[in-house]
CSV table of C-alpha atoms and ligand atoms in Angstrom, one decimal:
chain,number,residue,atom,x,y,z
A,1,MET,CA,93.8,65.5,123.3
A,2,ARG,CA,95.9,68.3,124.9
A,3,PHE,CA,98.2,68.3,127.8
A,4,ALA,CA,99.0,70.3,130.6
A,5,GLN,CA,101.5,70.5,133.8
A,6,LEU,CA,100.0,72.4,136.4
A,7,VAL,CA,103.2,73.9,138.2
A,8,VAL,CA,102.8,74.5,141.7
A,9,GLY,CA,104.7,75.1,144.6
A,10,PRO,CA,105.9,77.5,147.6
A,11,ALA,CA,106.9,81.2,146.9
A,12,GLY,CA,110.6,81.0,145.7
A,13,SER,CA,110.5,77.1,145.0
A,14,GLY,CA,111.6,77.8,141.2
A,15,LYS,CA,108.6,77.1,139.4
A,16,SER,CA,109.0,79.9,136.5
A,17,THR,CA,112.4,78.9,136.1
A,18,TYR,CA,111.4,75.2,135.7
A,19,CYS,CA,108.8,76.5,133.3
A,20,SER,CA,111.4,78.5,131.5
A,21,ALA,CA,113.8,75.4,131.5
A,22,VAL,CA,111.3,72.7,130.2
A,23,ALA,CA,110.3,75.1,127.3
A,24,GLN,CA,113.8,75.4,126.6
A,25,TYR,CA,114.4,71.7,126.7
A,26,GLY,CA,111.7,71.0,124.7
A,27,ALA,CA,112.3,73.4,121.7
A,28,ASP,CA,116.0,71.8,121.9
A,29,MET,CA,113.9,68.7,121.1
A,30,ASN,CA,111.9,70.0,118.4
A,31,ARG,CA,108.8,69.9,120.8
A,32,ASN,CA,106.5,72.9,121.4
A,33,ILE,CA,106.1,73.4,124.8
A,34,GLU,CA,104.1,76.8,125.8
A,35,VAL,CA,104.1,78.2,129.4
A,36,ILE,CA,101.2,80.5,130.6
A,37,ASN,CA,101.5,82.6,133.3
A,38,LEU,CA,98.9,82.5,136.0
A,39,ASP,CA,100.7,84.7,138.6
A,40,PRO,CA,99.1,88.0,138.6
A,41,ALA,CA,102.0,89.5,140.7
A,42,ALA,CA,104.7,88.0,138.4
A,43,GLU,CA,107.3,90.5,137.9
A,44,HIS,CA,110.0,88.5,136.1
A,45,PHE,CA,110.0,85.2,134.3
A,46,ASP,CA,112.4,84.1,131.3
A,47,TYR,CA,110.3,82.8,128.9
A,48,THR,CA,107.8,84.5,126.1
A,49,PRO,CA,104.4,83.6,127.6
A,50,LEU,CA,101.3,82.1,125.4
A,51,VAL,CA,99.1,83.8,127.8
A,52,ASP,CA,99.6,86.1,130.8
A,53,ILE,CA,97.1,86.7,133.3
A,54,ARG,CA,98.4,90.3,134.0
A,55,GLU,CA,96.8,91.2,130.7
A,56,LEU,CA,93.5,90.6,132.2
A,57,ILE,CA,94.3,91.6,135.7
A,58,GLN,CA,97.1,92.5,138.1
A,59,VAL,CA,97.4,92.2,141.7
A,60,GLN,CA,98.1,95.9,141.9
A,61,ASP,CA,94.9,96.6,140.5
A,62,THR,CA,93.0,94.7,143.3
A,63,MET,CA,95.2,96.6,146.0
A,64,GLU,CA,94.7,100.1,144.3
A,65,ASP,CA,91.0,99.8,143.8
A,66,GLU,CA,89.0,101.8,146.2
A,67,GLU,CA,86.4,99.4,146.9
A,68,LEU,CA,88.2,95.8,146.9
A,69,HIS,CA,91.3,97.5,148.9
A,70,PHE,CA,93.0,94.0,149.3
A,71,GLY,CA,96.5,93.2,150.3
A,72,PRO,CA,98.7,91.1,148.2
A,73,ASN,CA,97.6,87.7,149.2
A,74,GLY,CA,93.6,88.3,149.4
A,75,GLY,CA,94.5,90.4,146.1
A,76,LEU,CA,95.9,87.1,144.5
A,77,VAL,CA,93.1,85.2,145.4
A,78,PHE,CA,90.6,87.6,143.8
A,79,CYS,CA,92.4,87.6,140.7
A,80,ILE,CA,92.2,83.8,140.3
A,81,GLU,CA,88.6,84.1,140.8
A,82,TYR,CA,88.3,87.0,138.4
A,83,LEU,CA,90.0,84.7,135.8
A,84,LEU,CA,87.6,82.1,136.6
A,85,GLU,CA,84.8,84.3,136.2
A,86,ASN,CA,86.4,85.3,132.7
A,87,ALA,CA,87.1,81.6,131.7
A,88,ASP,CA,86.2,82.6,127.9
A,89,TRP,CA,88.9,85.0,128.0
A,90,LEU,CA,91.3,82.1,128.9
A,91,ARG,CA,89.6,80.0,126.3
A,92,THR,CA,90.2,82.3,123.4
A,93,ARG,CA,93.5,83.1,124.2
A,94,LEU,CA,94.4,79.4,124.7
A,95,GLY,CA,93.4,78.6,121.3
A,96,GLU,CA,92.7,74.8,120.2
A,97,HIS,CA,95.0,73.0,119.0
A,98,GLU,CA,95.4,69.2,118.8
A,99,ASP,CA,98.5,67.7,120.9
A,100,ASP,CA,98.9,71.0,122.6
A,101,TYR,CA,101.5,70.9,125.6
A,102,ILE,CA,101.2,73.6,128.0
A,103,LEU,CA,102.8,74.4,131.4
A,104,PHE,CA,100.8,76.7,134.0
A,105,ASP,CA,103.1,78.6,135.5
A,106,CYS,CA,101.0,79.2,139.2
A,107,PRO,CA,101.4,81.5,141.9
A,108,GLY,CA,103.5,80.6,145.0
A,109,GLN,CA,100.5,81.0,148.0
A,110,ILE,CA,100.1,77.5,148.9
A,111,GLU,CA,96.8,78.0,150.3
A,112,LEU,CA,95.7,78.1,146.6
A,113,TYR,CA,96.5,74.5,146.4
A,114,THR,CA,95.8,73.0,149.9
A,115,HIS,CA,92.4,74.2,150.8
A,116,LEU,CA,91.0,76.9,148.7
A,117,THR,CA,88.8,75.6,145.6
A,118,ALA,CA,89.8,78.4,142.8
A,119,ILE,CA,92.8,76.0,141.4
A,120,LYS,CA,90.4,73.1,141.4
A,121,ARG,CA,87.8,74.8,139.6
A,122,LEU,CA,90.5,75.8,137.1
A,123,ILE,CA,91.5,72.1,136.5
A,124,THR,CA,87.7,71.1,135.9
A,125,LEU,CA,87.7,74.0,133.2
A,126,LEU,CA,90.9,72.7,131.8
A,127,GLN,CA,89.7,69.2,131.6
A,128,ASP,CA,86.5,70.2,130.2
A,129,TRP,CA,88.5,71.8,127.5
A,130,ASN,CA,89.9,68.4,126.6
A,131,PHE,CA,93.2,68.8,128.8
A,132,ASN,CA,94.8,65.6,130.4
A,133,VAL,CA,96.3,67.7,133.6
A,134,CYS,CA,98.8,66.7,135.9
A,135,SER,CA,99.9,68.7,139.0
A,136,VAL,CA,103.9,69.2,139.2
A,137,PHE,CA,104.8,70.2,143.0
A,138,LEU,CA,108.3,72.0,143.1
A,139,MET,CA,109.9,71.7,146.5
A,140,ASP,CA,113.4,73.8,147.3
A,141,VAL,CA,115.6,71.0,148.2
A,142,GLN,CA,117.7,73.6,150.3
A,143,PHE,CA,114.4,73.1,152.6
A,144,MET,CA,114.3,69.4,152.5
A,145,THR,CA,117.7,68.3,154.0
A,146,ASP,CA,117.3,67.1,157.6
A,147,GLY,CA,114.8,64.6,158.9
A,148,SER,CA,112.2,66.9,160.0
A,149,LYS,CA,112.3,69.2,157.0
A,150,PHE,CA,111.9,66.1,154.9
A,151,LEU,CA,108.7,65.2,157.0
A,152,SER,CA,107.1,68.4,156.5
A,153,GLY,CA,107.6,69.0,153.2
A,154,THR,CA,106.3,65.4,152.2
A,155,MET,CA,103.1,66.4,154.4
A,156,ALA,CA,102.7,69.9,152.2
A,157,ALA,CA,103.3,67.5,149.1
A,158,LEU,CA,100.6,65.0,150.4
A,159,SER,CA,97.9,67.5,151.5
A,160,ILE,CA,98.4,69.2,148.1
A,161,MET,CA,97.9,65.8,145.9
A,162,VAL,CA,94.9,65.1,148.2
A,163,ASN,CA,93.3,68.3,147.7
A,164,LEU,CA,93.9,68.9,143.7
A,165,GLU,CA,93.0,65.0,143.0
A,166,LEU,CA,95.3,65.1,139.8
A,167,PRO,CA,98.1,62.5,138.7
A,168,HIS,CA,101.0,64.2,140.4
A,169,VAL,CA,104.5,64.5,140.4
A,170,ASN,CA,106.8,65.9,143.4
A,171,ILE,CA,110.2,67.5,142.5
A,172,LEU,CA,113.0,68.6,144.5
A,173,SER,CA,114.2,71.8,142.7
A,174,LYS,CA,117.5,73.3,142.8
A,175,MET,CA,119.9,70.4,143.1
A,176,ASP,CA,122.7,72.3,141.8
A,177,LEU,CA,122.7,74.0,145.0
A,178,LEU,CA,123.4,71.2,147.2
A,179,SER,CA,126.7,70.1,148.5
A,180,LYS,CA,128.2,66.3,147.9
A,181,THR,CA,127.6,65.8,151.8
A,182,ALA,CA,124.0,67.1,151.7
A,183,ARG,CA,123.2,65.2,148.5
A,184,ARG,CA,124.4,62.0,150.4
A,185,ARG,CA,122.2,62.9,153.4
A,186,LEU,CA,119.4,63.6,151.1
A,187,GLU,CA,119.2,60.0,149.4
A,188,ARG,CA,118.5,58.4,152.7
A,189,PHE,CA,115.3,59.9,152.5
A,190,LEU,CA,114.5,59.5,148.7
A,191,GLU,CA,113.1,56.1,149.2
A,192,PRO,CA,110.5,56.6,151.6
A,193,ASP,CA,111.9,55.3,155.1
A,194,SER,CA,110.7,56.5,158.4
A,195,HIS,CA,113.6,55.1,159.8
A,196,ALA,CA,116.0,57.3,158.2
A,197,ILE,CA,113.9,60.0,158.7
A,198,LEU,CA,113.4,59.7,162.3
A,199,GLY,CA,116.7,58.7,163.1
A,200,ASP,CA,117.9,62.1,161.4
A,201,ILE,CA,115.6,64.1,163.6
A,202,GLU,CA,117.0,62.3,166.7
A,203,LEU,CA,120.4,62.8,165.7
A,204,ASN,CA,120.0,66.4,165.5
A,205,GLY,CA,118.6,66.3,169.2
A,206,LEU,CA,114.8,66.4,170.2
A,207,SER,CA,113.7,69.5,171.3
A,208,ALA,CA,111.0,69.7,173.5
A,209,PHE,CA,108.3,70.1,170.5
A,210,ASN,CA,110.0,67.0,168.8
A,211,LEU,CA,110.0,64.8,172.0
A,212,LYS,CA,106.3,65.9,172.8
A,213,TYR,CA,105.3,64.9,169.1
A,214,LYS,CA,107.7,61.9,168.7
A,215,SER,CA,104.8,59.2,168.2
A,216,LEU,CA,102.8,61.6,166.2
A,217,THR,CA,105.8,62.2,164.1
A,218,GLU,CA,106.4,58.3,164.0
A,219,SER,CA,103.0,58.0,162.8
A,220,PHE,CA,103.0,60.1,159.9
A,221,GLY,CA,106.7,58.6,158.7
A,222,LYS,CA,105.3,55.2,158.9
A,223,LEU,CA,102.1,56.0,157.0
A,224,ILE,CA,104.3,57.9,154.3
A,225,GLU,CA,106.4,54.4,154.2
A,226,ASP,CA,103.7,51.9,154.3
A,227,TYR,CA,101.7,53.4,151.4
A,228,SER,CA,104.6,54.8,149.5
A,229,LEU,CA,102.4,57.8,149.1
A,230,VAL,CA,105.2,60.7,148.5
A,231,ARG,CA,107.8,60.4,146.3
A,232,PHE,CA,110.4,63.1,145.0
A,233,ILE,CA,112.2,63.4,142.1
A,234,PRO,CA,115.5,65.5,142.3
A,235,LEU,CA,116.0,67.8,139.4
A,236,ASN,CA,119.0,69.6,138.5
A,237,LEU,CA,117.9,71.8,135.4
A,238,LYS,CA,121.4,72.1,134.3
A,239,ASN,CA,121.6,68.4,133.8
A,240,HIS,CA,120.4,67.6,130.5
A,241,GLU,CA,119.7,63.7,131.0
A,242,ASN,CA,118.0,64.5,134.4
A,243,MET,CA,115.6,66.7,132.4
A,244,GLY,CA,115.0,64.3,130.0
A,245,ASP,CA,114.3,61.6,132.5
A,246,LEU,CA,111.8,63.7,134.3
A,247,LEU,CA,109.9,64.8,130.9
A,248,ILE,CA,109.5,61.1,130.3
A,249,THR,CA,108.0,60.5,133.8
A,250,ILE,CA,105.6,63.2,133.3
A,251,ASP,CA,104.7,62.6,129.7
A,252,ASN,CA,103.9,58.9,131.2
A,253,VAL,CA,101.8,60.3,134.0
A,254,ILE,CA,99.5,62.4,131.4
A,255,GLN,CA,99.8,60.2,128.8
A,256,TYR,CA,101.5,62.4,126.3
A,257,GLY,CA,103.0,60.6,123.2
A,258,GLU,CA,100.9,57.2,123.6
A,259,ASP,CA,99.1,58.0,120.2
A,260,GLN,CA,102.3,59.1,118.5
A,261,ASP,CA,103.8,55.6,119.5
A,262,ILE,CA,100.8,53.7,118.0
A,263,LYS,CA,101.3,55.8,115.0
A,264,THR,CA,105.0,55.0,114.7
A,265,LYS,CA,104.7,51.5,115.1
A,266,ASP,CA,102.0,51.6,112.5
A,267,PHE,CA,103.7,53.3,109.8
A,268,GLU,CA,107.3,53.4,110.3
A,269,GLU,CA,108.6,50.5,112.3
A,270,GLU,CA,109.6,47.7,109.7
A,271,GLU,CA,108.7,44.5,110.9
A,272,PRO,CA,111.1,42.5,108.5
A,273,ASP,CA,110.8,39.1,110.3
A,274,VAL,CA,107.0,38.9,109.8
A,275,PHE,CA,107.3,39.6,106.0
A,276,GLU,CA,110.2,37.4,105.6
A,277,ASN,CA,108.4,34.5,107.0
A,278,LEU,CA,105.0,35.3,104.7
A,279,THR,CA,107.2,35.2,101.4
A,280,ASN,CA,108.9,31.6,102.3
A,281,GLU,CA,105.5,30.1,102.5
B,1,GTP,N1,120.6,77.5,141.6
B,1,GTP,C1,119.2,77.7,141.2
B,1,GTP,N2,118.6,78.5,141.5
B,1,GTP,C2,117.4,78.4,140.9
B,1,GTP,C3,116.6,77.3,140.3
B,1,GTP,N3,115.7,77.5,140.2
B,1,GTP,C4,115.2,78.8,140.7
B,1,GTP,N4,116.4,79.4,141.3
B,1,GTP,C5,116.5,80.8,141.6
B,1,GTP,O1,115.3,80.7,142.9
B,1,GTP,C6,114.6,82.3,142.6
B,1,GTP,C7,113.5,81.8,142.6
B,1,GTP,O2,113.1,81.4,141.3
B,1,GTP,P1,111.6,81.4,140.6
B,1,GTP,O3,111.6,80.4,139.4
B,1,GTP,O4,111.2,83.0,140.6
B,1,GTP,O5,110.8,80.7,141.7
B,1,GTP,P2,108.8,80.6,141.7
B,1,GTP,O6,108.7,79.5,142.6
B,1,GTP,O7,108.5,81.0,140.1
B,1,GTP,O8,108.8,82.2,142.6
B,1,GTP,P3,107.3,82.7,142.9
B,1,GTP,O9,107.0,82.9,141.3
B,1,GTP,O10,107.8,84.2,143.4
B,1,GTP,O11,106.7,82.0,143.8
B,1,GTP,C8,115.5,82.8,141.5
B,1,GTP,O12,116.4,83.4,142.1
B,1,GTP,C9,115.9,81.7,140.6
B,1,GTP,O13,117.0,82.2,140.0
B,1,GTP,C10,117.8,76.2,140.1
B,1,GTP,O14,117.3,75.2,139.8
B,1,GTP,N5,119.2,76.5,140.4
B,2,MG,MG1,107.2,82.5,139.7
């Protein structure tokens, strides 16, 4: 079995920084976590990628090509399609090692995850190649600090969960940037509670739009609360304990380490009680 996190989220939500921090955290813990860059328009990231889509195709190529003549967004979708057509390239570059643990640093165009099929086809490929895949959705916490923003971020997360059909973890990134007051305010939303969210929306004054859609907003809030559909885990990359807890959560979701646990129990853990009982007989 191999393991993968598909790291997705809006532009600038901190995907590449997250990948780099998790790989570094892994290295500190003697765990080999590799990162693959799937963003054909990437200009900067801090990790050394195991595979880089830009070696296959770059967005610039599709924009400058006389026939294609794409803009940046169409170009990006084309690049991902091109990657899928050249799946053998990716497969060869990935190699095949038991227990691989790989983060896929994805592009920030949200439509790739909400309704286009390319990423879904990529997921199927990875599953065929023996990967246990989960999606990790990052949302910049600065866009989640009041009720209506939190609700819209939640709906974005929900739409991705439903579309990708993968085990899924939502993260609030950049927690280090929040003031104490903002953090306290956010805490009320973290346990899905439509009253806190709706109360906050009303507290901020109902605009004509909010007034018109108040009952729709209430229904969304209740839906999320009733079914506990979407939960966010706050993440401060600079906090080692926070990183460790998150990685344990994700490892559980993709069942990483389950075999290792069994092995440790079989071969390493001593069970003196049982043996003592035996010798006493
Ligand atoms: N303070 C703080 N800044 C962060 C954090 N994560 C990312 N940033 C900053 O946010 C900006 C965007 O981060 P990236 O990691 O490039 O975001 P991305 O989601 O990969 O962006 P795209 O690939 O363009 O979609 C950079 O300036 C980062 O330094 C964080 O945890 N804390
Ligand atoms: Mg990036």
